[in-house]
Every structure is written in C-alpha cells, then in structure tokens.
Amino acid sequence: MIKHIGIINGSIREKSYSAAIAKAIRPFFPENMVVTEIQINDLPLFNPDFDKDSQERPESYARFRQDVKKQDAIIFITPEYNRTIPAALKNAIEVGSRPTTDIAFNGKPVLIMTQSSGHISGFGANHHLRQALVFLNAIAMPQPEVYLAEIHNVVTKDGEFLKADTAAFLKSVIHNFLGFATRLVG
Ligand SMILES: Cc1cc2nc3c(=O)[nH]c(=O)nc-3n(C[C@H](O)[C@H](O)[C@H](O)COP(=O)(O)O)c2cc1C
C-alpha cells in the first residue's frame, strides 16, 4: 500500500505558484498518507567529479537522494523556463541520476504538473521532464496530463483555489495517480 508521496517543486523562488499548487492539493490525499516536499534549492551545481571516491560529496546530495528513495511516488510541479524545465530542477534530476547503480528515481511512479502565467502551460517543460525521467526508469503517468494555464487565475499565492473546476480536475488527477502508483508498486 503506498503511503509516502514526495513533491518536487521546480521553482525555487519564494511564494511560487508551484508551491501554491502543492499546498492547494494537500486536502486531496487520504489522511493516512505522508506528503513531503523535497527541497532542491540547497543542491550545489552537479559535477560528475563529486562521484569520484576521492572527492568529498555535498551533504545535500545524499539528503536529496534519500528523500527521493523514501517515497513510494513522486509528484513534480514546475513552471517552464525558456521552453524547458528550470535549471534548478534539471540540476536535481542530475543529482538523482547518480550513482547509475542506485538511481534514486528508479521505478518510481511519477505525476508531472506544469503551469504558466500564459496559455502554453509549460507544455515544453512537461515533455522535457518526461524525456529525462524515461532515462532514469521513472514511470510517468500518461493520462491525465496536467497543464495549468493562467496560473494566477487558478490559485492564490497562499494556495487557495480560485477555480472550482480546476480544483475538481486536480482532485480527480490525484485520485487517478494514487491508483496508478498503487498498481505499479502495490
Ligand atoms: C527565466 C524565465 C523563463 C521563463 N520562460 C517561460 C517559458 O518558456 N514559457 C512560459 O510559459 N513561461 C515562462 N516563464 C514564466 C513562468 O514559467 C511563469 O511565470 C510561472 O508561472 C512561474 O512559476 P512559479 O511561480 O512557480 O515560479 C519564464 C519565467 C522565467 C523567470
């Protein structure tokens, strides 16, 4: 039975809309589930040299990898930067991709949600993230896809939904995702 859900927010700025969505969807999880936000803002820029035995590794790398591995499933909520994922999120993917013999994301069911202030809703970021996760053997839910346009009209920065239909949609997405994750990992 899945119990631990990790949320990775691709935006490291204060008061981000991605964080607001993470807060707004909390009530959609069963009470006995543990939902944890996994920090990425303390990860130094990835350098493969850190993986040499002779090198001292940043402590936050081990913390991040453990935080991911502890989860039964992962939800990414991210904006798009320059038609792809923000550098901070890509950096976290790199950190989570090593060592190749023990990839933190290996086999994890994943839900991807992208959002933007405009109308394209982070489509590019959504699919670039899917592409990277394939290589890490994470399993992104195919449907329903989540693209949130005009995010300022969807949620307040304090995490209150402004649109009942989007709230209902995301509630059904979480329900679907928990079913998807349960089928995959039991
Ligand atoms: C450097 C930078 C690049 C951006 N590039 C895009 C983009 O390619 N497509 C898009 O829809 N929005 C783009 N945006 C806008 C953000 O994705 C949008 O404002 C988003 O809602 C911010 O999310 P956040 O509040 O979680 O940080 C960009 C913002 C920044 C700072």
Short mmCIF file of C-alpha atoms and ligand atoms in Angstrom, two decimals:
data_model
loop_
_atom_site.label_atom_id
_atom_site.label_comp_id
_atom_site.label_asym_id
_atom_site.label_seq_id
_atom_site.Cartn_x
_atom_site.Cartn_y
_atom_site.Cartn_z
CA MET A 1 0.00 0.00 0.00
CA ILE A 2 1.53 3.32 -0.98
CA LYS A 3 1.93 5.80 1.87
CA HIS A 4 4.75 8.24 1.16
CA ILE A 5 4.35 10.84 -1.58
CA GLY A 6 7.14 13.30 -2.36
CA ILE A 7 6.50 16.63 -4.06
CA ILE A 8 9.31 18.28 -6.02
CA ASN A 9 8.72 21.92 -6.88
CA GLY A 10 10.71 23.10 -9.91
CA SER A 11 10.53 26.71 -8.79
CA ILE A 12 12.91 27.79 -6.04
CA ARG A 13 11.60 31.34 -5.74
CA GLU A 14 9.69 32.47 -2.68
CA LYS A 15 5.91 32.47 -3.00
CA SER A 16 5.92 30.45 -6.19
CA TYR A 17 2.70 29.36 -7.85
CA SER A 18 4.09 25.82 -7.99
CA ALA A 19 4.35 25.86 -4.19
CA ALA A 20 0.83 27.28 -4.03
CA ILE A 21 -0.46 24.32 -6.04
CA ALA A 22 1.44 21.90 -3.81
CA LYS A 23 -0.40 23.44 -0.85
CA ALA A 24 -3.80 23.58 -2.56
CA ILE A 25 -3.80 19.87 -3.47
CA ARG A 26 -2.90 18.65 0.03
CA PRO A 27 -6.54 18.02 1.06
CA PHE A 28 -6.90 15.63 -1.90
CA PHE A 29 -4.68 12.98 -0.27
CA PRO A 30 -6.05 10.44 2.20
CA GLU A 31 -5.28 11.44 5.81
CA ASN A 32 -3.02 8.43 6.40
CA MET A 33 -0.65 9.43 3.61
CA VAL A 34 2.57 11.26 4.34
CA VAL A 35 3.11 14.04 1.80
CA THR A 36 6.59 15.56 1.90
CA GLU A 37 8.04 18.47 -0.05
CA ILE A 38 11.55 17.57 -1.19
CA GLN A 39 13.95 20.51 -1.25
CA ILE A 40 16.11 21.14 -4.31
CA ASN A 41 17.33 24.66 -3.54
CA ASP A 42 20.31 23.53 -1.45
CA LEU A 43 21.85 21.30 -4.14
CA PRO A 44 25.17 22.64 -5.47
CA LEU A 45 25.55 22.57 -9.24
CA PHE A 46 26.04 18.94 -10.24
CA ASN A 47 29.52 17.90 -11.24
CA PRO A 48 30.33 14.24 -12.02
CA ASP A 49 33.63 14.71 -10.18
CA PHE A 50 31.61 14.56 -6.94
CA ASP A 51 31.02 10.88 -7.66
CA LYS A 52 34.70 10.01 -7.59
CA ASP A 53 35.59 8.17 -4.40
CA SER A 54 38.40 10.62 -3.80
CA GLN A 55 36.02 13.61 -3.74
CA GLU A 56 34.03 14.95 -0.85
CA ARG A 57 30.35 14.99 -1.83
CA PRO A 58 27.93 17.75 -0.87
CA GLU A 59 25.86 16.54 2.10
CA SER A 60 22.69 17.76 0.42
CA TYR A 61 23.22 15.23 -2.41
CA ALA A 62 22.87 12.30 0.00
CA ARG A 63 19.92 14.02 1.69
CA PHE A 64 18.13 14.58 -1.64
CA ARG A 65 18.76 11.05 -2.91
CA GLN A 66 17.47 9.59 0.36
CA ASP A 67 14.44 11.89 0.34
CA VAL A 68 13.53 10.63 -3.14
CA LYS A 69 14.23 6.97 -2.40
CA LYS A 70 11.99 7.03 0.70
CA GLN A 71 8.94 7.92 -1.39
CA ASP A 72 6.51 5.46 -2.94
CA ALA A 73 5.67 8.01 -5.64
CA ILE A 74 6.77 11.47 -6.74
CA ILE A 75 4.81 14.48 -7.94
CA PHE A 76 6.63 17.20 -9.89
CA ILE A 77 5.03 20.64 -10.03
CA THR A 78 7.01 23.04 -12.15
CA PRO A 79 6.97 26.19 -14.25
CA GLU A 80 8.63 26.32 -17.65
CA TYR A 81 11.75 28.39 -18.20
CA ASN A 82 12.72 29.17 -21.78
CA ARG A 83 10.61 26.33 -23.15
CA THR A 84 12.15 23.69 -20.89
CA ILE A 85 12.48 22.86 -17.19
CA PRO A 86 14.13 25.34 -14.80
CA ALA A 87 17.87 24.79 -14.26
CA ALA A 88 17.34 24.08 -10.55
CA LEU A 89 15.05 21.18 -11.40
CA LYS A 90 17.40 19.81 -14.08
CA ASN A 91 20.19 20.01 -11.53
CA ALA A 92 18.11 17.95 -9.09
CA ILE A 93 17.45 15.38 -11.83
CA GLU A 94 21.21 15.10 -12.41
CA VAL A 95 21.86 14.65 -8.69
CA GLY A 96 19.12 11.99 -8.50
CA SER A 97 20.53 10.17 -11.53
CA ARG A 98 23.78 9.11 -9.83
CA PRO A 99 25.17 6.66 -8.94
CA THR A 100 23.91 4.78 -12.00
CA THR A 101 23.84 1.56 -9.98
CA ASP A 102 21.39 3.07 -7.48
CA ILE A 103 19.31 5.75 -9.22
CA ALA A 104 17.00 7.43 -6.68
CA PHE A 105 14.13 7.71 -9.18
CA ASN A 106 14.39 4.12 -10.42
CA GLY A 107 10.92 2.55 -10.74
CA LYS A 108 9.09 5.47 -9.09
CA PRO A 109 5.60 6.30 -10.28
CA VAL A 110 5.60 9.98 -11.21
CA LEU A 111 2.97 12.63 -11.82
CA ILE A 112 4.03 15.72 -13.77
CA MET A 113 2.16 19.01 -13.44
CA THR A 114 3.28 22.11 -15.30
CA GLN A 115 1.92 25.61 -15.11
CA SER A 116 2.49 29.03 -16.58
CA SER A 117 1.16 32.54 -16.47
CA GLY A 118 0.42 32.29 -20.21
CA HIS A 119 -1.55 29.80 -22.25
CA ILE A 120 1.03 27.18 -23.26
CA SER A 121 1.00 25.87 -19.67
CA GLY A 122 4.54 24.58 -19.59
CA PHE A 123 4.00 22.02 -22.33
CA GLY A 124 7.69 22.06 -23.27
CA ALA A 125 8.81 21.63 -19.64
CA ASN A 126 6.27 18.84 -19.13
CA HIS A 127 7.59 16.77 -22.01
CA HIS A 128 11.27 17.50 -21.42
CA LEU A 129 10.81 16.27 -17.85
CA ARG A 130 9.11 13.10 -19.14
CA GLN A 131 12.02 12.57 -21.52
CA ALA A 132 14.63 12.83 -18.75
CA LEU A 133 12.65 10.56 -16.42
CA VAL A 134 12.50 7.78 -19.03
CA PHE A 135 16.28 7.56 -18.83
CA LEU A 136 16.07 7.18 -15.03
CA ASN A 137 13.45 4.42 -15.33
CA ALA A 138 10.85 6.53 -13.52
CA ILE A 139 7.33 5.86 -14.76
CA ALA A 140 5.38 9.00 -15.57
CA MET A 141 1.59 8.63 -15.63
CA PRO A 142 0.49 9.01 -19.27
CA GLN A 143 -3.05 10.29 -18.59
CA PRO A 144 -4.48 12.53 -17.36
CA GLU A 145 -1.83 15.08 -18.31
CA VAL A 146 -1.73 18.28 -16.26
CA TYR A 147 -1.10 21.65 -17.93
CA LEU A 148 -2.29 24.66 -15.95
CA ALA A 149 -2.65 27.92 -17.91
CA GLU A 150 -3.03 31.44 -16.47
CA ILE A 151 -1.95 30.12 -13.12
CA HIS A 152 -2.69 33.47 -11.39
CA ASN A 153 -6.38 32.83 -12.16
CA VAL A 154 -6.23 29.24 -10.86
CA VAL A 155 -4.70 29.60 -7.40
CA THR A 156 -3.66 32.36 -4.99
CA LYS A 157 -0.05 32.54 -3.83
CA ASP A 158 -1.34 31.31 -0.45
CA GLY A 159 -2.62 28.11 -2.00
CA GLU A 160 -6.34 28.78 -2.29
CA PHE A 161 -8.06 27.61 -5.46
CA LEU A 162 -9.77 30.36 -7.45
CA LYS A 163 -11.39 27.97 -9.94
CA ALA A 164 -13.68 25.20 -8.71
CA ASP A 165 -13.43 23.27 -11.98
CA THR A 166 -9.61 23.15 -11.83
CA ALA A 167 -9.78 22.10 -8.17
CA ALA A 168 -12.15 19.27 -9.13
CA PHE A 169 -9.90 18.29 -12.04
CA LEU A 170 -6.80 18.13 -9.82
CA LYS A 171 -8.70 16.15 -7.20
CA SER A 172 -9.53 13.57 -9.86
CA VAL A 173 -5.92 13.62 -11.11
CA ILE A 174 -4.62 12.82 -7.61
CA HIS A 175 -7.19 10.04 -7.29
CA ASN A 176 -6.06 8.61 -10.65
CA PHE A 177 -2.40 8.96 -9.76
CA LEU A 178 -2.74 7.15 -6.43
CA GLY A 179 -4.46 4.31 -8.31
CA PHE A 180 -1.70 4.30 -10.95
CA ALA A 181 1.03 4.27 -8.28
CA THR A 182 -0.71 1.51 -6.32
CA ARG A 183 -0.96 -0.66 -9.43
CA LEU A 184 2.76 -0.15 -10.07
CA VAL A 185 4.28 -0.54 -6.63
CA GLY A 186 1.49 -2.14 -4.59
C1 LIG B 1 13.78 32.81 -16.75
C2 LIG B 1 12.31 32.59 -17.03
C3 LIG B 1 11.92 31.99 -18.19
C4 LIG B 1 10.56 31.74 -18.44
N1 LIG B 1 10.22 31.09 -19.59
C5 LIG B 1 8.93 30.73 -19.78
C6 LIG B 1 8.58 29.91 -20.88
O1 LIG B 1 9.40 29.47 -21.66
N2 LIG B 1 7.26 29.57 -21.04
C7 LIG B 1 6.29 30.01 -20.16
O2 LIG B 1 5.12 29.67 -20.35
N3 LIG B 1 6.61 30.79 -19.09
C8 LIG B 1 7.90 31.15 -18.88
N4 LIG B 1 8.25 31.88 -17.78
C9 LIG B 1 7.18 32.30 -16.87
C10 LIG B 1 6.99 31.32 -15.70
O3 LIG B 1 7.04 29.98 -16.10
C11 LIG B 1 5.64 31.58 -15.03
O4 LIG B 1 5.58 32.89 -14.59
C12 LIG B 1 5.37 30.62 -13.88
O5 LIG B 1 4.01 30.74 -13.51
C13 LIG B 1 6.25 30.86 -12.65
O6 LIG B 1 6.08 29.77 -11.76
P1 LIG B 1 6.44 29.87 -10.21
O7 LIG B 1 5.50 30.92 -9.61
O8 LIG B 1 6.16 28.53 -9.64
O9 LIG B 1 7.86 30.30 -10.08
C14 LIG B 1 9.58 32.16 -17.51
C15 LIG B 1 10.00 32.77 -16.31
C16 LIG B 1 11.34 32.99 -16.08
C17 LIG B 1 11.76 33.62 -14.76
#
